[in-house]
Structure formats: structure tokens, C-alpha cells
Amino acid sequence: MTHTSVRRSLVATAAAAAVALALLLSGCIFSSQPHRTPTDPGIPEARAEAAAQLAEMRTRLVLSDRVTLLGDVQQDNCDTAENWWFDDTTDLGYRCESAWTAIAVIPDARTPHETAAAVDAEMAATDLPFSPGGMVRDVMSVYPPVRLDAEIVVPSAGGHEGPVAFRVVSSEFHPEEWHAPWAGNVTVGSTAGTSVAGITASDIMATGANQVIEFTASVEYWNTTGLPDLDDVEPPDAVGIETWRYGDEYVLELADWAPAEEPIACIADPAVDEAAIIRVDEPFPYLRAPFAPGALPAERQRVADCVLAALASGTVVMTSPGD
């Protein structure tokens, strides 16, 4: 073989290797993953069942005149879960999910706290799967010193019914940052008459609202590694209990209890600093009761035990000194 032919052979081999490497990196060859599509056997039928479940649930989202529904959309998406970044070719499953999303506002609810209470009241009037008082409870779970920061407090709550998960999230509206949710690759109807993809910042500003609410129902109807069993998700306790360490005092906070569960008798205890008690009834019942500086651990425990025995709903936050 001549030097020229050897050189040509080497060049051809190098070029072939480069092409093979490029194809390998792009995932076009040598992939251990089976080729899957949203139309594979069984998927269209499962998608149709999921769509029917979502359609049924969205008919149950009946809101009062206090709420302005801006738009909604039903979406569908299938994808393969792979971890190519770490060169992991393990088959992590082919997944398909349908979701219905509605965007709404409550113009007279001006803060996350007001919106949380308003959404809880709206949900209580429906038969949707939603943890009672869930939005307010989520607000109260935030670190107390920043609980009034609208940038941090993003209340959310929900529940599930069979395979359908339902969720509500509210957040502060910033016109310059607004991006309408993606409309999805399959749109099957809009009960509000407007797709969420068409909602502009101007549309929201026109309502006078500064909090945006997102209602979402979703179903994962296909997963080659197994569908989730939402029935395994434990419902929240009737009374939420949060504990924190910060500040330099012991404090007991109560929120969103039912009227019949008035806990004030428990707070009328010598261990509580009566002059420092704060109580408000709007947007939801709230009571802050600092303990007297000299209160003993057993005395603080006595008050806490009394409160927990008196309540069958709401949230209790116990704070002790710390960073």
C-alpha cells in the first residue's frame, strides 16, 4: 500500500469515527432506550380516560362572583425520563400526564394571607379534593419573621381523588415578570373561553388584582415503571403543628380555628403574658400569645396541652428562643 493510500485510509477512518462519535453524543445510535411515542398501544386509551376524569373534575370548580376566572386550558405531555448528563442509560420509564389549569384572581384579596383565606372559603363550598383550611395552614408554616413577605409566602394546598391530583397555588403578581403558562401540545377546550396562553399582564392589571391563583388538576396516566398510588399519601392531621426556634421569647400562635373551638380559655393562664396577646379575626382568626418571662417549662406545656385538646382544626405554631 502506498503512502497516499495509507493516508487516505487513515483520513476516512478518522472521519467515520468522528461521525460515529457525533451520532453517539446526540443519542441517535447505540442507545439502549426503546423508541416510544404518545401513540404506542394502550396510551391513547389511557389518555382518553384521563381526559374524561379531568373534564369531570373541572365541572366541579364552581366559584363565587368574588373570583374572576381569566382562562384555562387542558394539556397533555409524554416524555422519556433519562439521565444522559451522567451517562446513565438506565431505562427510567416513559411517562404521560394530562393536566387542566385555570388562572384566576380575587381582586379584593390584597395579600397572601387574604388570598389564602379567600381560596379556603371558596374550596369549602365545593366538593373538590382539598384539605380544609389548607392554604392558611401553608401560610402559617412559613418561618414567622418572614411570614408577611409576599415574595416568600406562596400559599398552596390541595388533595387527590383516585388518580387525580388537585392543587391550588397563589402568588404575588408582578407585571414585568408575568409569563402565561405554556398552553401544551394538546388543547381540548377552554371553559373560560380564553386559553391561559393568551392571558397578558394587562388582563390581570385590568382586574385590579395583585395576587394570581392557579388551579390545577392532573393525572399521570402512563408510566412504564408503575403509576403512582395517591391513596398512599396520608391526609394532613386535623390540627397542623409547627415548631420554630428564633428570637428571645416563648410564643404560642393559633390560626384559623373553627368558631366552636374558641381556645381563649386556655390562653387565660398566668403563664401567658396577657398584656402582650395579639388577636385578630380577619382575614382569618389569629392569636399570638407570648409566655411570661418567668414561665416554667411545665407551665408552658400546660397551656399548649390545653390548646391542643380544645382544637379540632386550624394550626398551632410553637416558637422557642433561638437563632
XYZ file of N, CA, C and O in Angstrom, residues 219-292:
296
model
N -53.376 14.176 36.031
C -53.401 12.710 36.097
C -52.176 12.168 35.373
O -51.971 12.478 34.191
N -51.362 11.404 36.067
C -50.303 10.656 35.389
C -50.921 9.320 34.985
O -51.184 8.470 35.826
N -51.186 9.156 33.689
C -51.958 8.004 33.245
C -51.113 6.916 32.585
O -51.614 5.840 32.248
N -49.815 7.209 32.405
C -48.944 6.196 31.795
C -47.552 6.323 32.381
O -46.977 7.401 32.404
N -47.012 5.216 32.869
C -45.657 5.207 33.406
C -45.177 3.766 33.361
O -45.724 2.903 34.051
N -44.186 3.502 32.539
C -43.732 2.123 32.363
C -43.079 1.553 33.611
O -42.856 0.345 33.693
N -42.757 2.400 34.575
C -42.191 1.892 35.835
C -43.256 1.781 36.922
O -42.946 1.464 38.057
N -44.516 2.070 36.560
C -45.600 1.950 37.536
C -46.238 3.284 37.841
O -45.543 4.290 38.042
N -47.561 3.320 37.875
C -48.280 4.554 38.175
C -48.257 4.842 39.668
O -48.243 3.914 40.486
N -48.251 6.122 40.063
C -48.257 6.455 41.491
C -49.588 6.080 42.127
O -50.647 6.160 41.497
N -49.525 5.652 43.370
C -50.739 5.342 44.125
C -50.987 6.484 45.093
O -50.403 6.545 46.171
N -51.840 7.419 44.683
C -52.084 8.592 45.518
C -52.787 8.233 46.814
O -52.770 9.017 47.762
N -53.415 7.064 46.861
C -54.080 6.655 48.097
C -53.078 6.401 49.219
O -53.445 6.322 50.384
N -51.798 6.241 48.840
C -50.753 6.050 49.857
C -50.367 7.357 50.537
O -49.653 7.368 51.530
N -50.818 8.498 49.972
C -50.495 9.801 50.544
C -51.401 10.060 51.743
O -52.621 10.099 51.629
N -50.793 10.195 52.901
C -51.565 10.392 54.114
C -52.209 11.779 54.139
O -51.558 12.776 53.809
N -53.479 11.873 54.520
C -54.099 13.193 54.651
C -53.473 13.955 55.809
O -52.952 13.344 56.760
N -53.487 15.267 55.768
C -52.886 16.039 56.863
C -53.671 15.861 58.155
O -54.865 15.519 58.141
N -52.992 16.065 59.273
C -53.670 15.995 60.570
C -54.724 17.084 60.660
O -54.637 18.129 60.003
N -55.730 16.837 61.488
C -56.820 17.807 61.646
C -56.287 19.150 62.134
O -56.770 20.208 61.728
N -55.303 19.107 63.007
C -54.673 20.324 63.513
C -53.203 20.322 63.087
O -52.470 19.380 63.384
N -52.802 21.351 62.367
C -51.401 21.463 61.973
C -50.562 21.975 63.129
O -50.976 22.877 63.856
N -49.399 21.406 63.317
C -48.499 21.825 64.395
C -47.138 22.167 63.795
O -46.525 21.353 63.103
N -46.694 23.379 64.033
C -45.389 23.846 63.556
C -44.543 24.270 64.747
O -45.073 24.829 65.720
N -43.252 23.997 64.696
C -42.342 24.428 65.758
C -41.169 25.180 65.132
O -40.655 24.789 64.074
N -40.767 26.264 65.778
C -39.661 27.084 65.300
C -38.788 27.521 66.458
O -39.248 27.569 67.605
N -37.547 27.847 66.133
C -36.638 28.459 67.110
C -36.139 29.774 66.531
O -35.496 29.796 65.480
N -36.463 30.865 67.184
C -35.941 32.169 66.777
C -36.335 33.181 67.853
O -37.217 32.947 68.686
N -35.660 34.327 67.838
C -35.996 35.380 68.785
C -35.548 35.063 70.198
O -34.677 34.219 70.437
N -36.182 35.722 71.158
C -35.758 35.564 72.556
C -36.931 35.319 73.499
O -36.831 35.578 74.689
N -38.049 34.808 72.958
C -39.190 34.535 73.816
C -39.921 33.276 73.369
O -39.773 32.818 72.241
N -40.688 32.734 74.319
C -41.541 31.585 74.015
C -42.909 32.124 73.596
O -43.496 32.959 74.289
N -43.400 31.637 72.441
C -44.653 32.155 71.896
C -45.523 31.008 71.396
O -45.026 30.027 70.814
N -46.813 31.152 71.616
C -47.793 30.212 71.077
C -48.685 30.984 70.107
O -49.241 32.035 70.456
N -48.800 30.500 68.865
C -49.662 31.135 67.871
C -50.752 30.152 67.454
O -50.475 28.975 67.224
N -51.955 30.662 67.318
C -53.083 29.855 66.871
C -53.685 30.535 65.648
O -53.762 31.766 65.589
N -54.141 29.737 64.691
C -54.714 30.329 63.475
C -55.818 29.464 62.898
O -55.734 28.229 62.911
N -56.861 30.133 62.412
C -57.899 29.517 61.590
C -58.657 28.383 62.278
O -59.012 27.397 61.640
N -58.906 28.526 63.556
C -59.701 27.516 64.250
C -61.187 27.771 64.006
O -61.593 28.882 63.655
N -61.993 26.736 64.183
C -63.438 26.868 63.980
C -64.048 27.662 65.127
O -63.564 27.595 66.268
N -65.121 28.412 64.864
C -65.741 29.250 65.913
C -66.127 28.466 67.158
O -66.024 28.979 68.278
N -66.542 27.222 66.984
C -66.978 26.426 68.140
C -65.817 25.940 68.996
O -66.034 25.375 70.076
N -64.600 26.196 68.550
C -63.426 25.682 69.258
C -62.655 26.804 69.955
O -61.431 26.731 70.093
N -63.344 27.833 70.379
C -62.700 29.008 70.981
C -61.672 28.605 72.039
O -62.015 28.024 73.072
N -60.387 28.899 71.793
C -59.330 28.457 72.714
C -58.946 29.497 73.759
O -57.960 29.317 74.481
N -59.697 30.596 73.850
C -59.269 31.696 74.703
C -59.160 31.292 76.166
O -58.346 31.840 76.914
N -59.963 30.313 76.578
C -59.894 29.885 77.977
C -58.513 29.328 78.314
O -58.014 29.499 79.428
N -57.893 28.678 77.344
C -56.561 28.119 77.579
C -55.513 29.219 77.702
O -54.504 29.070 78.415
N -55.736 30.312 76.986
C -54.771 31.405 76.999
C -54.891 32.231 78.274
O -53.943 32.917 78.682
N -56.051 32.176 78.919
C -56.239 32.911 80.184
C -55.556 32.149 81.303
O -56.176 31.633 82.237
N -54.255 32.089 81.195
C -53.438 31.321 82.135
C -52.333 32.245 82.654
O -51.767 33.036 81.904
N -51.989 32.141 83.931
C -50.942 33.012 84.500
C -49.597 32.900 83.785
O -48.779 33.831 83.859
N -49.385 31.778 83.093
C -48.103 31.596 82.404
C -48.008 32.445 81.135
O -46.921 32.635 80.584
N -49.133 32.978 80.674
C -49.167 33.786 79.456
C -49.095 35.267 79.813
O -49.718 35.722 80.775
N -48.319 36.011 79.031
C -48.205 37.455 79.217
C -49.454 38.114 78.620
O -49.506 38.423 77.430
N -50.450 38.317 79.434
C -51.755 38.784 78.955
C -51.649 40.110 78.212
O -52.327 40.328 77.201
N -50.801 41.009 78.669
C -50.691 42.331 78.042
C -50.106 42.263 76.634
O -50.285 43.197 75.842
N -49.424 41.172 76.309
C -48.761 41.065 75.012
C -49.564 40.240 74.006
O -49.121 40.042 72.870
N -50.741 39.777 74.387
C -51.554 38.960 73.482
C -52.050 39.805 72.303
O -52.498 40.942 72.477
N -51.965 39.236 71.121
C -52.484 39.880 69.910
C -53.551 38.968 69.322
O -53.330 37.763 69.160
N -54.702 39.537 68.984
C -55.767 38.744 68.381
C -56.435 39.536 67.264
O -56.766 40.710 67.434
N -56.621 38.867 66.126
C -57.370 39.445 65.007
C -58.311 38.373 64.471
O -58.070 37.174 64.639
N -59.380 38.803 63.835
C -60.353 37.863 63.278
C -60.373 37.844 61.755
O -61.030 36.988 61.155
N -59.691 38.774 61.111
C -59.644 38.844 59.652
C -58.189 38.950 59.178
O -57.387 39.600 59.842
N -57.829 38.330 58.090
C -58.680 37.549 57.186
C -59.030 36.155 57.698
O -59.858 35.476 57.102
N -58.383 35.752 58.796
C -58.749 34.505 59.460
C -58.432 34.661 60.939
O -57.605 35.510 61.329
N -59.099 33.908 61.812
C -58.819 34.025 63.249
C -57.338 33.764 63.539
O -56.771 32.773 63.073
N -56.739 34.653 64.300
C -55.315 34.528 64.627
C -55.094 35.058 66.031
O -55.642 36.103 66.413
N -54.292 34.317 66.801
C -53.975 34.733 68.164
C -52.503 34.456 68.431
O -52.008 33.357 68.161
N -51.816 35.472 68.931
C -50.407 35.336 69.307
C -50.293 35.560 70.800
O -50.655 36.617 71.319
N -49.790 34.547 71.503
C -49.737 34.596 72.966
C -48.315 34.330 73.458
O -47.894 33.170 73.557
N -47.539 35.371 73.751
C -46.201 35.172 74.326
C -46.327 34.721 75.787
O -47.244 35.139 76.508
N -45.420 33.890 76.206
C -45.416 33.460 77.607
C -44.702 34.504 78.467
O -43.823 35.231 77.988
N -45.094 34.566 79.709
C -44.446 35.464 80.653
C -42.974 35.062 80.792
O -42.645 33.866 80.715
